[in-house]
Coordinates of C-alpha atoms in Angstrom, one line a residue:
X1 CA -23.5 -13.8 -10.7
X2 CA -26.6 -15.2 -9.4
X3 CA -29.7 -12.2 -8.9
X4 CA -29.6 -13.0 -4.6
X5 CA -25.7 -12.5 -5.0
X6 CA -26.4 -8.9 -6.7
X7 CA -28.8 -8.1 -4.6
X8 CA -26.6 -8.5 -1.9
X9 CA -24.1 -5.8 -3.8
X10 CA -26.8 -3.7 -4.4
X11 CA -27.3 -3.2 -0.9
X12 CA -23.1 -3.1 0.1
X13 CA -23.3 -0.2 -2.2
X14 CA -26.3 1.6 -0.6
X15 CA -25.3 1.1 2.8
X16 CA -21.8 3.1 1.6
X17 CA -23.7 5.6 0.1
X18 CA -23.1 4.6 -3.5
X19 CA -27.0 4.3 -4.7
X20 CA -26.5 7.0 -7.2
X21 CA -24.8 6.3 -10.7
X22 CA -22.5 8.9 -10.7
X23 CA -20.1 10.6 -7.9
X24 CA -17.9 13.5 -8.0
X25 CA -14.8 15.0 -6.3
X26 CA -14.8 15.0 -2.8
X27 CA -13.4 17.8 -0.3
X28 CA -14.5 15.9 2.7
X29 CA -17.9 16.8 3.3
X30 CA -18.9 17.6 -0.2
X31 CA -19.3 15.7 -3.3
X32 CA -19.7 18.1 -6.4
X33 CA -18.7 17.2 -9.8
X34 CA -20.6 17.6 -13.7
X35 CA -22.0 14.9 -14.6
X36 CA -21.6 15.8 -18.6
X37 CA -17.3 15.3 -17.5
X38 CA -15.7 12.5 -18.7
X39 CA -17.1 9.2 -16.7
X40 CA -14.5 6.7 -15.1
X41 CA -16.7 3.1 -15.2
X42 CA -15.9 0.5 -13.0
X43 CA -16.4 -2.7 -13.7
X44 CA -16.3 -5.7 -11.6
X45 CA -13.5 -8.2 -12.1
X46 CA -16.2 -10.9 -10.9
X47 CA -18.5 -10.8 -13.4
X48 CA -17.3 -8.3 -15.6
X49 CA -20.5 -6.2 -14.3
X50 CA -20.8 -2.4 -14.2
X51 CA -20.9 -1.4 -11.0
X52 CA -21.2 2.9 -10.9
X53 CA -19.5 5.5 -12.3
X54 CA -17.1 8.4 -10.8
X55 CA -16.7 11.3 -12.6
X56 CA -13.5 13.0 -13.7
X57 CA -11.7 15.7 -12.0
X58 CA -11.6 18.9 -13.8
X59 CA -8.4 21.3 -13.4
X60 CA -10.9 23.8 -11.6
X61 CA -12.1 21.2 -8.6
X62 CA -8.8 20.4 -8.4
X63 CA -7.9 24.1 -7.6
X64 CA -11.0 24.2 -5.4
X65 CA -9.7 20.8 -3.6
X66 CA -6.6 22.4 -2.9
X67 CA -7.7 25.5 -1.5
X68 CA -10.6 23.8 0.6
X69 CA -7.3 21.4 2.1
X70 CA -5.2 24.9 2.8
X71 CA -8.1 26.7 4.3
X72 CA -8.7 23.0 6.7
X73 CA -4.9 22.5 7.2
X74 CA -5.0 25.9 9.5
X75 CA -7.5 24.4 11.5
X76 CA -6.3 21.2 12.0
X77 CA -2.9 21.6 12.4
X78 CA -3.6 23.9 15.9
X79 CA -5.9 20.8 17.0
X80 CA -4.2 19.3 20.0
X81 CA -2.8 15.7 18.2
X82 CA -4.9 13.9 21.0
X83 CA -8.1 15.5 19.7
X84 CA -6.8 14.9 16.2
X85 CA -6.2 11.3 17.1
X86 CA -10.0 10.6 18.6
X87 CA -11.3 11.7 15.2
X88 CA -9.1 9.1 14.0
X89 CA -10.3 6.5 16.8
X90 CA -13.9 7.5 15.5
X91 CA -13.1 6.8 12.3
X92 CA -11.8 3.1 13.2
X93 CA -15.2 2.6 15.2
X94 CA -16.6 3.2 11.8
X95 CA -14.9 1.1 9.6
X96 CA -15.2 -1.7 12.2
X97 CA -19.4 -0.8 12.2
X98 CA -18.4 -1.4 8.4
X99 CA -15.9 -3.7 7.7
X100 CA -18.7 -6.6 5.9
X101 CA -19.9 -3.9 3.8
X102 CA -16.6 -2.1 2.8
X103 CA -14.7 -5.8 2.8
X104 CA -17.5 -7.3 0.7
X105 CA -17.1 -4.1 -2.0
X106 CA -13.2 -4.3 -1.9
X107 CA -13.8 -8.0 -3.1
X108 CA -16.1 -7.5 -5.6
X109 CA -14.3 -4.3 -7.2
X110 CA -11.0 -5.4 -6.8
X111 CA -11.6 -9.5 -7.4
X112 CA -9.3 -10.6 -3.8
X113 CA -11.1 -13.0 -1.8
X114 CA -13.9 -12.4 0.7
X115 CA -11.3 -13.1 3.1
X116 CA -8.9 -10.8 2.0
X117 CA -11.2 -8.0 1.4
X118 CA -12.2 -8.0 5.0
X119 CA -8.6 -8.6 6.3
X120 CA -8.1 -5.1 4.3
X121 CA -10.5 -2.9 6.2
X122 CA -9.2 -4.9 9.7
X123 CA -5.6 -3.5 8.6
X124 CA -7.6 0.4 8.0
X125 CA -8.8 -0.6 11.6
X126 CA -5.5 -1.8 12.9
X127 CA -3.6 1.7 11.8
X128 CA -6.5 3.5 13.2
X129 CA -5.7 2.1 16.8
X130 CA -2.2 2.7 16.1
X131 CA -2.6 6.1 14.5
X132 CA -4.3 7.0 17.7
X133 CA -1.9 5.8 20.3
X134 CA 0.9 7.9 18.2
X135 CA -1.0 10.9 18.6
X136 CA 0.4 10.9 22.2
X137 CA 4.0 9.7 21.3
X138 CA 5.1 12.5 18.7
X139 CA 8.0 12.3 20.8
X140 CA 10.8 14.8 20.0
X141 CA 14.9 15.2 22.0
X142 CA 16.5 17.6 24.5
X143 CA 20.2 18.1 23.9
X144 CA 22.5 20.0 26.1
X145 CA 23.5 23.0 25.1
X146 CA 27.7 24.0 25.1
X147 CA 26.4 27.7 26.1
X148 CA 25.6 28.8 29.7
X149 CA 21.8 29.1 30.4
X150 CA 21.1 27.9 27.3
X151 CA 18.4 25.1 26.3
X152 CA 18.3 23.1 23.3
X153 CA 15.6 20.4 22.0
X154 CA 14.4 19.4 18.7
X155 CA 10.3 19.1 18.2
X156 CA 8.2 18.3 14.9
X157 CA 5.5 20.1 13.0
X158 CA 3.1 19.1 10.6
X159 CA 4.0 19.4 6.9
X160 CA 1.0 20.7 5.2
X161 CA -0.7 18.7 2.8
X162 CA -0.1 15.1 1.8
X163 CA -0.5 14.0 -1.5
X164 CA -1.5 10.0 -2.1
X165 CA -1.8 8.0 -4.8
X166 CA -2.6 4.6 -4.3
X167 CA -3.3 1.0 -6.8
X168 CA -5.8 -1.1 -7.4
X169 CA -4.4 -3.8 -5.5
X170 CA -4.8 -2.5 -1.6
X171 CA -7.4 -0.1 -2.8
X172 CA -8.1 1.2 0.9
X173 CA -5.3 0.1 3.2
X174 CA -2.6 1.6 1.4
X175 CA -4.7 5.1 1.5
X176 CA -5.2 4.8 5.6
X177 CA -1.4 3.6 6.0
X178 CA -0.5 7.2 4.9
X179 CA -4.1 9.2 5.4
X180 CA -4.3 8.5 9.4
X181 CA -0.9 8.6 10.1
X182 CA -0.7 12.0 8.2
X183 CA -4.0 13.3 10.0
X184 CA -3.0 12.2 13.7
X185 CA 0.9 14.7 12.8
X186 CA -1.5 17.6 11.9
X187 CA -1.5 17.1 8.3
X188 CA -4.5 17.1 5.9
X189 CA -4.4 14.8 2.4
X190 CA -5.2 14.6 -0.8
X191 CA -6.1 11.2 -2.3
X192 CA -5.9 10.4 -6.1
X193 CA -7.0 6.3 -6.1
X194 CA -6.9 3.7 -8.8
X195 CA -9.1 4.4 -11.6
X196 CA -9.8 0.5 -11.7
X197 CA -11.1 0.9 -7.8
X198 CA -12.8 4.2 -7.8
X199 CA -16.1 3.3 -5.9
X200 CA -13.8 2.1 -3.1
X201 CA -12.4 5.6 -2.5
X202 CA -15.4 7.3 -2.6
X203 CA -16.8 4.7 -0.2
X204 CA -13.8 5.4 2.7
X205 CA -14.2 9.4 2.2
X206 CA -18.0 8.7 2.4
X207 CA -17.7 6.8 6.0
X208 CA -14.8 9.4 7.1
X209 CA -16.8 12.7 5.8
X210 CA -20.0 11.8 8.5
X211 CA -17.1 11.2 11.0
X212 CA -16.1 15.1 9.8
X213 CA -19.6 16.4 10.2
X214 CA -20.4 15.0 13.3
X215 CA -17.5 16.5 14.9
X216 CA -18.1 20.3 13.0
X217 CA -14.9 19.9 11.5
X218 CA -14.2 21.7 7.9
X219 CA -14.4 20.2 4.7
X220 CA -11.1 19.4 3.2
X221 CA -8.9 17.2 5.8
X222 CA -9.5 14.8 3.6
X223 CA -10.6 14.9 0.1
X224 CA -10.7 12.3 -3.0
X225 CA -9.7 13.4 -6.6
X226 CA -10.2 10.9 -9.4
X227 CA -8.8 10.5 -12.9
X228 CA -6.1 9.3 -15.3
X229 CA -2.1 10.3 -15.2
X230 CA -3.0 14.0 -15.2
X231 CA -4.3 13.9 -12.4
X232 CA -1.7 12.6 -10.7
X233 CA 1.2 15.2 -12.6
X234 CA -1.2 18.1 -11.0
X235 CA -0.5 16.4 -8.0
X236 CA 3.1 15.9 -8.2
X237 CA 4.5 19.3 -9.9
X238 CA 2.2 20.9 -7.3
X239 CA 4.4 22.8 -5.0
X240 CA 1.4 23.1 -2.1
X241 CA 1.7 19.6 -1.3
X242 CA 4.9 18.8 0.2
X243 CA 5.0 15.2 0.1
X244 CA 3.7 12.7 -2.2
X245 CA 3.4 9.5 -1.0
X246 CA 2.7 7.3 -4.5
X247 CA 2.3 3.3 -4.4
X248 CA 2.2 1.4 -7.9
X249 CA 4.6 0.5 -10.8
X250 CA 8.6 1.4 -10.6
X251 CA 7.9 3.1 -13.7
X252 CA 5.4 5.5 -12.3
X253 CA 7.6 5.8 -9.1
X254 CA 10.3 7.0 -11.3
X255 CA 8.3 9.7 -12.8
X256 CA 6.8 10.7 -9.1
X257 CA 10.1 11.5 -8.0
X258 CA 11.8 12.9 -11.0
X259 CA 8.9 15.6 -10.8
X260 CA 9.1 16.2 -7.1
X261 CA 11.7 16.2 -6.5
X262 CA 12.4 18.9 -9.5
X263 CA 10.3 21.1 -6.6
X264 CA 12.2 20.0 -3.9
X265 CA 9.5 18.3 -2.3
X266 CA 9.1 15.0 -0.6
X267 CA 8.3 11.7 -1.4
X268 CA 7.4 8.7 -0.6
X269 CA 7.3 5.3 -2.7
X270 CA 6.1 2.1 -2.4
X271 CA 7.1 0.2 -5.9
X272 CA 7.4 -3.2 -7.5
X273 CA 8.6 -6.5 -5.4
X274 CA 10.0 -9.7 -6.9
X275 CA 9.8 -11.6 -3.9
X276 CA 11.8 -14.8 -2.8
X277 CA 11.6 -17.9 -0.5
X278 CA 14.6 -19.2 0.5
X279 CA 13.9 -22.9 1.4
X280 CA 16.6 -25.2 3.1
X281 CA 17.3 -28.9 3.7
X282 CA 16.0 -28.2 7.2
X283 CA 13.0 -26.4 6.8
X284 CA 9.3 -27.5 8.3
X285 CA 8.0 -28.4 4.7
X286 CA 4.4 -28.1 5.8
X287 CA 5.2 -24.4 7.4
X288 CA 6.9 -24.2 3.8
X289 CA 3.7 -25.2 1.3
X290 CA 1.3 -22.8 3.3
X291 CA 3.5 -19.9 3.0
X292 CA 4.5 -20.5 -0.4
X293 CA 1.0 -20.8 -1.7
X294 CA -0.9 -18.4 -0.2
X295 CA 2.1 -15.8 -1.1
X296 CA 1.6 -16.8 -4.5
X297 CA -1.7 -17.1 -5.0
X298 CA -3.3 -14.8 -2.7
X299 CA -5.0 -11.9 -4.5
X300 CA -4.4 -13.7 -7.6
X301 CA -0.5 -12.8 -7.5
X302 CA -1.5 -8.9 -7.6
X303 CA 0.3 -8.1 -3.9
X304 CA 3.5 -6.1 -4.0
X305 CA 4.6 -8.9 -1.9
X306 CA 3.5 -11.7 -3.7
X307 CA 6.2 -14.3 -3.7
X308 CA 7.7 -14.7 -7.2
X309 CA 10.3 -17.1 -6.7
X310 CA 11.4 -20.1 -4.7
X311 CA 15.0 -20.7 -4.3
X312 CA 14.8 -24.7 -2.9
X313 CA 17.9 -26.9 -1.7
X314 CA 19.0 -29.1 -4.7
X315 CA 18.7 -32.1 -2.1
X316 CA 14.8 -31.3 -1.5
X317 CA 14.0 -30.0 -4.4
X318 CA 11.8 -33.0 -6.0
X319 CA 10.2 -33.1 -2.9
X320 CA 8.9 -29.2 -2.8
X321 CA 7.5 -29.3 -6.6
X322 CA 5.7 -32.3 -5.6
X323 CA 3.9 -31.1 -2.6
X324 CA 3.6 -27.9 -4.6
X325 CA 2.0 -29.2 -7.9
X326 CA -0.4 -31.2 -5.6
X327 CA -1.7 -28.4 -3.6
X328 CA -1.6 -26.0 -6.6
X329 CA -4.4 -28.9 -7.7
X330 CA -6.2 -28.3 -5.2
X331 CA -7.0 -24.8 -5.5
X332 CA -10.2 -23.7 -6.2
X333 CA -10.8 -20.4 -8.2
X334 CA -13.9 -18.8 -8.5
X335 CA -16.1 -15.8 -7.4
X336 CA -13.8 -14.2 -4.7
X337 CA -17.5 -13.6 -2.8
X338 CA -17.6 -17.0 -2.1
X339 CA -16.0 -18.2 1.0
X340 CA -15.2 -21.2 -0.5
X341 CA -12.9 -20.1 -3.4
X342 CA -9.4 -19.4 -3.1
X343 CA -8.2 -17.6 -5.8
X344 CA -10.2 -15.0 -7.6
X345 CA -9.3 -13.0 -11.0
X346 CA -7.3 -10.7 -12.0
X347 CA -8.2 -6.8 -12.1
X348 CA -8.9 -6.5 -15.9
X349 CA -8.0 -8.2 -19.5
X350 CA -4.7 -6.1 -19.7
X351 CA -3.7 -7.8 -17.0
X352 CA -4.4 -11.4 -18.1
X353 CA -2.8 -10.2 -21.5
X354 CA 0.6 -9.6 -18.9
X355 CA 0.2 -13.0 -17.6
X356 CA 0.3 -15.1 -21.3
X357 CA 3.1 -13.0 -22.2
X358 CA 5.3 -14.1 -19.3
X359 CA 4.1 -17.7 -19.4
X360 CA 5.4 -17.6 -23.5
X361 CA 8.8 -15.2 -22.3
X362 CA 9.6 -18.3 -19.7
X363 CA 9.3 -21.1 -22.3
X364 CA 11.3 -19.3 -25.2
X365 CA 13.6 -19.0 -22.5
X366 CA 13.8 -22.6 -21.4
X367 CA 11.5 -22.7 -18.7
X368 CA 9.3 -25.9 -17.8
X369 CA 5.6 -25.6 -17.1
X370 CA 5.4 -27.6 -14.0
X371 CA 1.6 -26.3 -13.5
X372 CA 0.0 -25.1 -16.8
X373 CA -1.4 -21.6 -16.8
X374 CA -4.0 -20.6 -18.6
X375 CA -7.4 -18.3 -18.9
X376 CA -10.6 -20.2 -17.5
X377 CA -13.9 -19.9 -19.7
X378 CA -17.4 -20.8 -19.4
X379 CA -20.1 -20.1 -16.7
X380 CA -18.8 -18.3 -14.0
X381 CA -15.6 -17.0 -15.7
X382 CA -17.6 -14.4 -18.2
X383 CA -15.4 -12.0 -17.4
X384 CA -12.5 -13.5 -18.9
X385 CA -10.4 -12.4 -16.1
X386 CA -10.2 -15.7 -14.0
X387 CA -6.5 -17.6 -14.8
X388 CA -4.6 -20.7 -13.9
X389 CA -2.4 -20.1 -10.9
X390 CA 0.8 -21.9 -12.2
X391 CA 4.5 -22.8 -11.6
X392 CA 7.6 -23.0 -13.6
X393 CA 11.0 -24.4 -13.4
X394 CA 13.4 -21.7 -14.5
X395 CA 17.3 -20.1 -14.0
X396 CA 17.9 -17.5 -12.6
X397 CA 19.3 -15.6 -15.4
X398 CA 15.9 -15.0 -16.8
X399 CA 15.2 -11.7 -17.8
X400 CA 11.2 -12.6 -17.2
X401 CA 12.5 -13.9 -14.0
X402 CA 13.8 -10.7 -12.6
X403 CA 11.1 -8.9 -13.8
X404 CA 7.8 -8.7 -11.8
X405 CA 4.4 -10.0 -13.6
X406 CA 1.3 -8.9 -11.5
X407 CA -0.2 -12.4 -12.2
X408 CA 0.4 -15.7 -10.3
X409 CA 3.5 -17.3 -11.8
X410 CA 5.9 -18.7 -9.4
X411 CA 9.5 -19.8 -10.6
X412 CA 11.3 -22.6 -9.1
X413 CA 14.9 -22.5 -8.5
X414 CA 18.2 -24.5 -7.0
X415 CA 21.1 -24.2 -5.1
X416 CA 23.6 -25.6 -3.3
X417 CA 25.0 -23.2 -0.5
X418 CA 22.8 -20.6 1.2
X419 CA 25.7 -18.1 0.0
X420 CA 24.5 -19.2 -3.3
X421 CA 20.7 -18.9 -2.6
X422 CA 21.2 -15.4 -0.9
X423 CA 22.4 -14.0 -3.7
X424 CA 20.2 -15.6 -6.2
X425 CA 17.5 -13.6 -4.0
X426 CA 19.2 -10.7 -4.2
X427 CA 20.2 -11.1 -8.1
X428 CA 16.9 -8.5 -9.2
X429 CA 16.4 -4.9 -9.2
X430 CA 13.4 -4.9 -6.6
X431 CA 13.9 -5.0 -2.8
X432 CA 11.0 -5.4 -1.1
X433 CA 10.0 -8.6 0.9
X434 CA 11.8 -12.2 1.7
X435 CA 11.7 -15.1 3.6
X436 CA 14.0 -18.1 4.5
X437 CA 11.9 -21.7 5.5
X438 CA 14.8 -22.8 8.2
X439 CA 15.0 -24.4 11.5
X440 CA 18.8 -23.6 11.8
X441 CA 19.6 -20.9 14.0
X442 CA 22.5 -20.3 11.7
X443 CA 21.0 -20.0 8.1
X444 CA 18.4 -17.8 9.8
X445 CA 21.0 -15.5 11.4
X446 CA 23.3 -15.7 8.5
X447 CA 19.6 -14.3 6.4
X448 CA 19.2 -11.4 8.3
X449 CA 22.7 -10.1 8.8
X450 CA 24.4 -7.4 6.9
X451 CA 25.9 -9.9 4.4
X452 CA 22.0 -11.4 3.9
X453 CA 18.9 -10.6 2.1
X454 CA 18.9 -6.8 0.8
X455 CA 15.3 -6.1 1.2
X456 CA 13.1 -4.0 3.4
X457 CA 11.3 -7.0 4.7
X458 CA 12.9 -10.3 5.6
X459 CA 10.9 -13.2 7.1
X460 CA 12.2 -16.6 8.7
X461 CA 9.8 -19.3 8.4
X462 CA 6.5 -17.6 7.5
X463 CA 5.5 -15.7 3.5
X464 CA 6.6 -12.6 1.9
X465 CA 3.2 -11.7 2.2
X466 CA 1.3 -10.6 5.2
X467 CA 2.6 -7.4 7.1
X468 CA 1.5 -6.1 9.7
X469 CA 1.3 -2.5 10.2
X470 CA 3.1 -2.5 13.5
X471 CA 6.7 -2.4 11.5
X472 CA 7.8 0.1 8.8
X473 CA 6.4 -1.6 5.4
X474 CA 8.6 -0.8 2.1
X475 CA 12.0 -1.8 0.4
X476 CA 15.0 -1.0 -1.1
X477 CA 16.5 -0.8 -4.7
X478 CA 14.0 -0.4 -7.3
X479 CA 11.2 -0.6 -4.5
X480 CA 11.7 3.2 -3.8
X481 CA 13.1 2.9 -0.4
X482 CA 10.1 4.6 1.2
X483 CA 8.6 3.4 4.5
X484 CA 5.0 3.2 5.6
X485 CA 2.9 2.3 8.8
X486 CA 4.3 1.4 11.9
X487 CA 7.3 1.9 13.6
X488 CA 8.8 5.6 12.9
X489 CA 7.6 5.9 9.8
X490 CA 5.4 9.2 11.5
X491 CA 8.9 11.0 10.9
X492 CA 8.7 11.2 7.4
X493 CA 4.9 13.3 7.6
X494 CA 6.6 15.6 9.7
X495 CA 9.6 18.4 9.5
X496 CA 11.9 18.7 12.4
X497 CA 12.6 22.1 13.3
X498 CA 15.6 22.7 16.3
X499 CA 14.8 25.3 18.9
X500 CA 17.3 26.7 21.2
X501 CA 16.4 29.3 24.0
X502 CA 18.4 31.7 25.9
X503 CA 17.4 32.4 29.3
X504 CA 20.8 34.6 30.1
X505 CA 21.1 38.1 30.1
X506 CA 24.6 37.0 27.8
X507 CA 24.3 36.6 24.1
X508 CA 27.2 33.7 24.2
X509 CA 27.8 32.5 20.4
X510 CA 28.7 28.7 19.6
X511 CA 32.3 27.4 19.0
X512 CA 33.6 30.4 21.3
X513 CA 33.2 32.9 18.7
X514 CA 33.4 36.2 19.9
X515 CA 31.5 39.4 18.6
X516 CA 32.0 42.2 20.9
X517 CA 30.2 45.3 20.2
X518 CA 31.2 48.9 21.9

């Protein structure tokens, strides 16, 4: 990185409040931790640069966390959800004064594009605005009532405290997705982060806890915890946080809600994606390559709905690889700070590490390299986390094929009917995102009906990739089957509770039961 390029991230990081080395837990107003604890470094992806440190969270701020949220929680909760929601309408006015700044230290912590890192904090921005507008629409039902002078209706009440854990890869949005919507029902949260983005966190609670201040609200409506695993399991088997909402691995997804649900809490998850394009004889092949390639390629592969496969018409198949091998050679990859790149690197070595084993599982299976892969090296790849986006011709009876790789490797596949292709798509454990590149009323009917594509998300002619936070984000299958964002997805931060009122001098019972009494 050139010294007026660090300069610049010198100043991001001041103008978050990151100019110290080291930062502690947070309960919203307050930042305490020891700095002798056990130090998290984060280094940038970029340049393989140290960027700050975070320290640990001990058991005991934990316990003090959880306590400052509980004490909050009473407070909040009795707030009128209009008020709640202008604290979150505040809080978007913030993020938009800013977005450059937060954008520019998502890209350079995480390694997405520029680009990418700013569309990040616009989707914090969008849910905001949408978070606020829901705090007037926690809309519950009347139902009549088979009693005389009776009245029955159904309302809903926040839950408490929500737990998050979020990845790496959306190291903001994801948190907001949950953290406003939560805030704007009543509820307060807790928010473990990735231990590969930590400065990020501590840069959102630094921008919302001024928001808190101004407004002479208490600490602990929103508070950061950092750390490992353990951190996470005092989270999860801790029975005053009634739902955990967790996005990562299916692995870690399985353990989530094993443990919670061992409590008989809720939860929430947002897990793996082995994403499909479904491309027919009749698609719009130029709609088709900029779909295809940004879903693959954006954040270096590392999006839950990156697209993983391509499932192409045996009659246009030729055709496809070469317009896909030809823009793939186009690509440029570089510092994701520069507007000019297209694809930066991955998060860390482990990951590239992930990315050479799946490139050697698909050739001993059979596969053909139709793009090489590889890891760049010399100047400006010193962090030896910069790879070649590639492509492969494979079968769909792959086992590295049905299993995701956070990297970007696309496979390439035929068929012959769309019955065929549809369930090629649906041939893998994950269900999270699709798409089908057709101009046939038909194919793109026969896609979304009950006999089509099993995932959460299914697109006709534009990316897996790319939500917007209007609809309910998540899948099905090995995904979790959680649902996040838009749409009624403010349900699942809530408990229902059914009210019935008697306004008779009778006490009339249900089903005609009678109970007299002398």
């Amino acid at each position: 990185m050139q010294v007026q390029e660090a300069m610049q991230i010198q100043e991001v990081l001041e103008s978050l409040g990151l100019q110290e080395v080291n930062y502690g837990t947070s309960t919203g107003v307050e930042f305490f931790g020891d700095t002798n604890q056990n130090l998290i470094e984060s280094y940038s992806p970029v340049d393989g640069r140290l960027i700050g440190k975070v320290t640990t969270t001990t058991k005991a701020e934990y316990e003090r966390v959880m306590e400052t949220a509980q004490k909050a929680f009473k407070v909040w909760r009795k707030m009128p959800a209009p008020k709640r929601g202008e604290i979150v309408r505040q809080y978007g006015d913030a993020l938009r004064a800013n977005k450059d700044a937060l954008g520019r230290l998502v890209s350079y912590e995480m390694g997405k594009s520029l680009q990418e890192g700013w569309g990040e904090v616009q989707e914090m921005i969008d849910i905001c605005d949408f978070a606020v507008g829901l705090s007037r629409q926690l809309y519950g039902l009347t139902m009549h009532s088979e009693r005389d002078d009776h009245r029955m209706y159904e309302q809903w009440h926040a839950l408490g405290i929500v737990g998050i854990i979020s990845a790496f890869n959306f190291p903001v949005a994801v948190w907001s997705w949950n953290s406003m919507i939560a805030l704007v029902c009543g509820n307060v949260s807790v928010w473990k982060g990735s231990e590969k983005t930590p400065l990020c966190g501590v840069a959102c609670q630094n921008i919302l806890a001024k928001v808190l201040r101004d407004n002479d609200l208490p600490e602990g409506i929103s508070a950061v915890v950092t750390g490992n695993y353990e951190v996470g399991e005092w989270m999860t088997t801790d029975e005053r946080i009634p739902l955990m909402s967790a996005t990562g691995s299916t692995r870690m997804g399985r353990i989530v809600a094993q443990t919670v649900a061992a409590r008989l809490g809720r939860y929430l998850l947002e897990l793996g994606g082995n994403n499909a394009i479904i491309v027919t004889p009749s698609a719009d092949l130029d709609v088709v390559l900029v779909g295809s390639v940004f879903g693959a390629v954006g954040t270096c592969g590392q999006r839950c709905t990156s697209t993983r496969r391509m499932i192409i018409h045996e009659s246009i198949y030729d055709q496809v690889k070469e317009r896909l091998a030809k823009a793939y050679g186009q690509l440029r990859i570089g510092d994701p700070l520069d507007q000019n790149s297209h694809v930066g690197p991955l998060i860390d070595k482990d990951s590239v590490n992930n990315y050479l084993k799946a490139i050697e599982a698909i050739k001993a299976a059979g596969g053909t390299m139709l793009v090489d892969g590889g890891v760049l090296e010399g100047e400006g790849y010193e962090s030896g986390c910069y790879v070649k986006p590639c492509i492969a011709e494979a079968a769909e009876q792959y086992d590295i094929v049905k299993t995701e790789t956070f990297a970007p490797i696309l496979y390439l596949m035929k068929y012959s009917t769309l019955d065929e292709a549809i369930a090629m798509q649906n041939d893998v454990p994950q269900g999270l995102s699709s798409a089908i590149m057709t101009n046939s009323l038909r194919e793109s009917e026969a896609f979304l009906s009950v006999a089509g594509s099993d995932c959460g998300i299914a697109n006709v002619n534009i990316g897996t990739s790319g939500a917007e936070i209007g609809g309910a984000f998540g899948g099905e299958k090995e995904t979790g089957g959680g649902r996040e964002s838009g749409s009624d997805s403010w349900k699942a931060y809530m408990r229902r509770q059914t009210n019935t009122i008697n306004y008779s001098t009778q006490v009339p019972l249900a089903q005609g039961i009678k109970f007299d009494l002398d």
